[in-house]
Structure formats: structure tokens, C-alpha cells
XYZ file of C-alpha atoms in Angstrom:
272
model
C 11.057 -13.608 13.987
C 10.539 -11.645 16.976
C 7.239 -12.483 19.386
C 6.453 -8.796 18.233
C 6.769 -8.816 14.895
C 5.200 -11.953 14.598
C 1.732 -10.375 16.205
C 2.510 -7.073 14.194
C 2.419 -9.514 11.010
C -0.792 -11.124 12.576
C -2.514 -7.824 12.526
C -1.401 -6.380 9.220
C -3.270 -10.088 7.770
C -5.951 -9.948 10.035
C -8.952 -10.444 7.640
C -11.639 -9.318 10.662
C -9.289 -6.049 11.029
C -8.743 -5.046 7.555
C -12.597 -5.764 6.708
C -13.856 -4.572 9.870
C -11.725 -1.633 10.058
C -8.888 -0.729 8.030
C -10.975 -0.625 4.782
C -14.266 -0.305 6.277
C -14.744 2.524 4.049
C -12.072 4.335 1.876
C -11.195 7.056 4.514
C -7.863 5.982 6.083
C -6.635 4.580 2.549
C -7.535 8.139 0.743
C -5.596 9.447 3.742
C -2.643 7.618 2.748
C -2.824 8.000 -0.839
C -3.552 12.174 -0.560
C 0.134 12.522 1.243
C 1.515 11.819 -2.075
C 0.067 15.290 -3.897
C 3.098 16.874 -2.218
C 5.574 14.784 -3.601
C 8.474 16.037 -6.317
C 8.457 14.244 -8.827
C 4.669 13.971 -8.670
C 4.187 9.966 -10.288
C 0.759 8.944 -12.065
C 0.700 5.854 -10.744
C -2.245 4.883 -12.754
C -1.258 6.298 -15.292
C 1.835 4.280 -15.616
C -0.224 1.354 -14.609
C -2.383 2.352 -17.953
C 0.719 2.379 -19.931
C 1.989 -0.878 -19.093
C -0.845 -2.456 -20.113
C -0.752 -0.684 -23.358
C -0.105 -4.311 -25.095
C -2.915 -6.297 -23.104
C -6.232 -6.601 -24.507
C -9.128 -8.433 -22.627
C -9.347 -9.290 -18.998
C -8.003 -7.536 -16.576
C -8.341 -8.339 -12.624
C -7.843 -6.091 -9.802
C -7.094 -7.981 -6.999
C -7.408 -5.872 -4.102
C -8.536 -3.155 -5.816
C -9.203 -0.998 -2.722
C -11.152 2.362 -3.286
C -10.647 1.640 -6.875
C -8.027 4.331 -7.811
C -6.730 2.549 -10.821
C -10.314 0.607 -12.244
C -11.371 4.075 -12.757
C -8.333 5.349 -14.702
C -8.649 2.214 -17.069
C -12.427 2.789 -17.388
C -11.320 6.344 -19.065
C -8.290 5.425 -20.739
C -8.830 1.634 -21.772
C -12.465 1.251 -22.652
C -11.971 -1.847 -24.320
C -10.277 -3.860 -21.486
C -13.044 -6.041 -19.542
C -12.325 -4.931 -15.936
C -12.964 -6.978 -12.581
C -12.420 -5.273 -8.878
C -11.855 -7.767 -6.211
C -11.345 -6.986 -2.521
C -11.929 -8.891 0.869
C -13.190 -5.687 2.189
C -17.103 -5.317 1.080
C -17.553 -1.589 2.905
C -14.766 -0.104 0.460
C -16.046 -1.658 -2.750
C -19.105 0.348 -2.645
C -17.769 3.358 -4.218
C -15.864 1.513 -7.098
C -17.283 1.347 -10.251
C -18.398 -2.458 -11.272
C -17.946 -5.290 -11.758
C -16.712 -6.180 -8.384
C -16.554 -8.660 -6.226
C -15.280 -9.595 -2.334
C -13.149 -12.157 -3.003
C -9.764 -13.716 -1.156
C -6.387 -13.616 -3.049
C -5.449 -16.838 -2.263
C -8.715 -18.302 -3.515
C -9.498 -16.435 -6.500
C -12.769 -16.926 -7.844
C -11.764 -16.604 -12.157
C -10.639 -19.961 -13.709
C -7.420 -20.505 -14.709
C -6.318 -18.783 -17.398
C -9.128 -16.340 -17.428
C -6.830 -12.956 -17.242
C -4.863 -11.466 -19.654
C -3.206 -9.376 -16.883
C -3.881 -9.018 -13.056
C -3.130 -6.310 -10.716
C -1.987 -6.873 -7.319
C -0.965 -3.219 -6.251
C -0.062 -2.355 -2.237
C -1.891 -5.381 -0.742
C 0.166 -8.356 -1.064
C 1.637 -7.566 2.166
C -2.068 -8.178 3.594
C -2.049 -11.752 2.679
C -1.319 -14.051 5.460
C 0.041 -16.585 2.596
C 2.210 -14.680 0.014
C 3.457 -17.385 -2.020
C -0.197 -18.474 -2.383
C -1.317 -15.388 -3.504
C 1.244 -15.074 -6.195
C 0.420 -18.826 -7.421
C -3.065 -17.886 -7.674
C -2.226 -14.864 -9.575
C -0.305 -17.017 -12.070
C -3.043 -19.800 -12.451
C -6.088 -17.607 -13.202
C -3.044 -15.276 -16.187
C -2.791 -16.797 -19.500
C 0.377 -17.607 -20.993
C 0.932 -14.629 -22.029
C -0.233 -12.258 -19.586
C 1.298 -10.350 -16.924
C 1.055 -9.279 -12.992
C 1.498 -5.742 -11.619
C 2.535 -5.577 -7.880
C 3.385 -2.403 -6.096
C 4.820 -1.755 -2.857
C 7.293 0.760 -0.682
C 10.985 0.028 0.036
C 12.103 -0.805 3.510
C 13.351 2.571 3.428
C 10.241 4.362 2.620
C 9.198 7.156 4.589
C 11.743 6.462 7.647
C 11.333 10.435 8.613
C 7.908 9.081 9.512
C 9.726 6.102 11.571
C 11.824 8.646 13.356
C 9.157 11.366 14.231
C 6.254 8.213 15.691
C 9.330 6.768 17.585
C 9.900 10.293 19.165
C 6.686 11.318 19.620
C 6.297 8.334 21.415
C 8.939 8.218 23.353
C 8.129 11.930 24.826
C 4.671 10.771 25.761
C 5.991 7.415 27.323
C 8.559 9.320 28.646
C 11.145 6.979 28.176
C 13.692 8.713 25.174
C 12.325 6.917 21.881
C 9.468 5.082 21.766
C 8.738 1.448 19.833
C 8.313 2.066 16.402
C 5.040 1.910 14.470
C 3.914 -1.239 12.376
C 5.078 -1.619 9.197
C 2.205 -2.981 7.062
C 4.806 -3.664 3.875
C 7.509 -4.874 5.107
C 6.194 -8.392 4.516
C 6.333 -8.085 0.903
C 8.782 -4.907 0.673
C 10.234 -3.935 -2.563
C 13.471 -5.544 -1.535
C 11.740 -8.858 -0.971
C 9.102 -8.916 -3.509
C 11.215 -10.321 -6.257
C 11.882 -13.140 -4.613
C 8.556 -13.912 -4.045
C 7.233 -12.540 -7.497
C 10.116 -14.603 -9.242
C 8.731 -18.458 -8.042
C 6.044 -18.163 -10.683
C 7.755 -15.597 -13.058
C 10.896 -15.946 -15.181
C 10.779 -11.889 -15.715
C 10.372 -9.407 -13.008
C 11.257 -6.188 -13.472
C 11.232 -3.586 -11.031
C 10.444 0.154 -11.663
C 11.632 2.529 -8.520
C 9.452 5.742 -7.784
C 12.156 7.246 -5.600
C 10.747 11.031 -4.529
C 10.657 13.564 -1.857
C 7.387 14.857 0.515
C 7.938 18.627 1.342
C 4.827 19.941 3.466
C 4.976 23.201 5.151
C 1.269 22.151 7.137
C 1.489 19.327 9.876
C -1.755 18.188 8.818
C -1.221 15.923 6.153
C 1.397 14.117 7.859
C -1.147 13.862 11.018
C -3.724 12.814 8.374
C -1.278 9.692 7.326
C -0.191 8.845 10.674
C -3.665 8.685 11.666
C -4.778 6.710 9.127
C -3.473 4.090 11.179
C -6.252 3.823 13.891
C -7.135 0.378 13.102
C -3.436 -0.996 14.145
C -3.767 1.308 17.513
C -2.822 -1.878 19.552
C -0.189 -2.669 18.229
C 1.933 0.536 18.847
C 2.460 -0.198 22.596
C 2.011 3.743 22.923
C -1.298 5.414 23.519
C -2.357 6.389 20.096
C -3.867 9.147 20.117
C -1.487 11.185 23.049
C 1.234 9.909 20.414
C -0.239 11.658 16.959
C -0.972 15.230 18.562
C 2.501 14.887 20.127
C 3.730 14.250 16.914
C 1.818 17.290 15.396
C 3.402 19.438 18.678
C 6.618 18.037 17.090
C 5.942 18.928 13.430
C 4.584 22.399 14.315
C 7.436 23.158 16.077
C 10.072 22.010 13.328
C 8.114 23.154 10.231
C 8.202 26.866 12.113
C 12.116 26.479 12.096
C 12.297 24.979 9.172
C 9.893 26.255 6.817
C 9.041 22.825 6.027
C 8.965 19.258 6.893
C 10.350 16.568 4.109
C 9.650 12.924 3.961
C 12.038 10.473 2.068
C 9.437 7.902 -0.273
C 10.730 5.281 -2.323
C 7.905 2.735 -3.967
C 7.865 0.355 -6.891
C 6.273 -1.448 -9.564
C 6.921 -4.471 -10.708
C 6.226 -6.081 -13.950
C 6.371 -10.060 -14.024
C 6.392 -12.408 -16.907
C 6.696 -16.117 -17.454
């Protein structure tokens, strides 16, 4: 591991930073999550989430939970289920409907066996101790529950890569710029098997591969931006890099008619 991908790893784990900052409130995540309403196919993520967990009945634990997109889907469409929201961020669990509790996911506060299923969607690259998160995840599951993970390729959204690294390089002036931090590339869908299948016997993965086609800069500026809380670690002033970047898009969504993003995410489904 490189000296700067080791700090870009210390930051994307940073509990101070994500609590502090990144998920102080629910704005930069909604950011992220609203770039997807221009995506072909369009995927209900909670729905599908819903409809793997047709067979469960009982507990089920959110770890993570975020702005709690997908407690509120079950609330509607599983009534019966006995929901929990945990998140290490307090500031973007007050909008989420309750029970919920700050909690870490490598010291999860349930007993073991508690869960009939657990959901660990896009944050298990945010835990500075992977493998301990998944073994905590399979103590607190009965026998015969299972875990939900989620997370983006390696490949995901690499238009993205290419535009910050130009953007950047035209306001360092130096050709292309470093690239931005990846925040799931510790736990990409490429490597999250592996890590999934030390406690699981059955892991199956379920690609969301898709296409973002805006013809308005602004919510790929929005996304970008939603980034503020890793500013240091771009090596690139931040904010002279995102309005050259929307310079950039202007200019190519005028010749273009529109600007397209290449998105690949996952699910994955693990049993004993």
C-alpha cells in the first residue's frame, strides 16, 4: 500500500470525520444518492432490498443505516418485521424513523443471535476493521438468517475519475491532476466476496450495471461536491477544482447534448 492510499484509507474510516462531517446531517449522502434518478435502468434499491427479505420474519438490523432510505421502505412494505437503525453518526439519525441507535459495527450492541437478517448497505468500506465487522454481523444473525451488503465496482463511475483528474490538473496546471478518494474501494464489489465469504458459505452477488445521462452540470457538481469532508485529501484545491469541473461539463454537455456516467453497484446476499 502506497503512503497515500494508506492516509486516503485513514480518512474514509475516520470515525471523528464521518461523525463530525461526512454524515453530520444527511445533505452530502442525499447528494449522492439523488445522482441516481437519472440513471437507465432506474433500480429500486429498496425495493429489491424489500424483496429479498420476503422470507425473513422478525428482526431486522440496519447497520449503518444512514439517512434511513431503506428503514422507511420496510416500515411501508414489511410492517411486521421489528426494525433497528444503527449508525456511528448521531446528527444523521435524527431524521430516521425509530428505533435507532449510534452504535459501532464492530461492536454491535444486539446479542448474538438476535437478528433474523442484518443490513450492511454502502458502509462497510467505512470500517477501519472489515473482517470484524462482518464477524459481528454473523454473531448477532441466527442460523438461519442472512446479511445484505451493497457497494460500487472498482469501475463505477470512472467518467467521474477522469473529469476530477482533469479538472484538476487544469487548475494545478500540471496536465492531469491526482485522482479523488475512493471511499469503496476498500470493500469494492470485486473484493467483497472475499471478505463476505469468511463467515458465509453462500454469497451471491447481484450487479446493478446502468448508465447516468444528464444534460445539466449540476447534479454531477452536486455529487462531486458532496465530497467536502475528504477536501484534504485531494491534494488539489477543492473548491477551484469542482467549478472547473462544472466549466468542463458545461462546455461538453453544449457539444454533446449530454454528459453520461458509467455505474456499476451490487448486492450481495450471504448465507451460512
Amino acid at each position: 500500500m502506497t503512503e497515500l492510499s494508506a492516509a486516503h484509507d485513514a480518512a474514509v474510516t475516520d470515525r471523528d470525520r464521518l461523525a463530525g462531517s461526512a454524515y453530520r446531517s444527511d445533505r452530502d449522502l442525499a447528494a449522492r444518492q439523488s445522482l441516481y434518478r437519472w440513471q437507465t435502468p432506474r433500480y429500486d434499491l429498496p425495493g429489491i432490498v424489500a424483496e429479498e427479505l420476503s422470507g425473513v420474519r422478525g428482526h431486522v438490523v440496519d447497520v449503518g443505516c444512514g439517512n434511513g432510505k431503506f428503514i422507511q421502505r420496510l416500515r411501508v412494505d414489511r410492517p411486521d418485521l421489528t426494525l433497528l437503525g444503527l449508525d456511528i453518526a448521531p446528527g444523521i439519525l435524527a431524521s430516521v424513523p425509530g428505533p435507532v441507535a449510534v452504535a459501532d459495527a464492530t461492536r454491535l450492541p444486539l446479542a448474538t443471535a438476535s437478528a433474523n437478517a442484518a443490513l450492511a448497505l454502502h458502509m462497510l468500506y467505512h470500517v477501519p476493521d472489515i473482517p470484524q465487522a462482518v464477524r459481528e454481523l454473523s454473531r448477532v444473525l441466527t442460523r438461519d438468517g442472512l446479511v445484505i451488503a451493497s457497494t460500487n465496482s472498482d469501475q463505477d463511475k470512472a467518467e467521474l475519475d477522469d473529469l476530477w483528474q482533469r479538472a484538476a490538473g487544469e487548475v494545478l496546471g500540471t496536465g492531469r491532476g491526482p485522482a479523488r478518494i475512493s471511499l469503496s474501494a476498500r470493500f469494492s464489489l470485486e473484493k467483497a466476496p472475499a471478505f463476505l465469504g469468511e463467515e458465509f458459505g453462500r454469497v451471491e452477488t447481484i450487479e446493478l450495471p446502468g448508465a447516468i445521462k444528464v444534460q445539466d452540470p449540476e447534479p454531477v457538481i452536486a455529487h462531486m461536491a458532496s465530497y467536502q469532508a475528504w477536501a484534504d485529501q485531494h491534494d488539489v484545491p477543492f473548491e477551484a477544482t469542482i467549478e472547473r469541473a462544472r466549466a468542463i461539463l458545461i462546455e461538453h454537455i453544449a457539444q454533446h447534448g449530454a454528459f453520461e456516467i458509467t455505474c456499476l453497484g451490487g448486492i450481495l446476499v450471504c448465507r451460512r
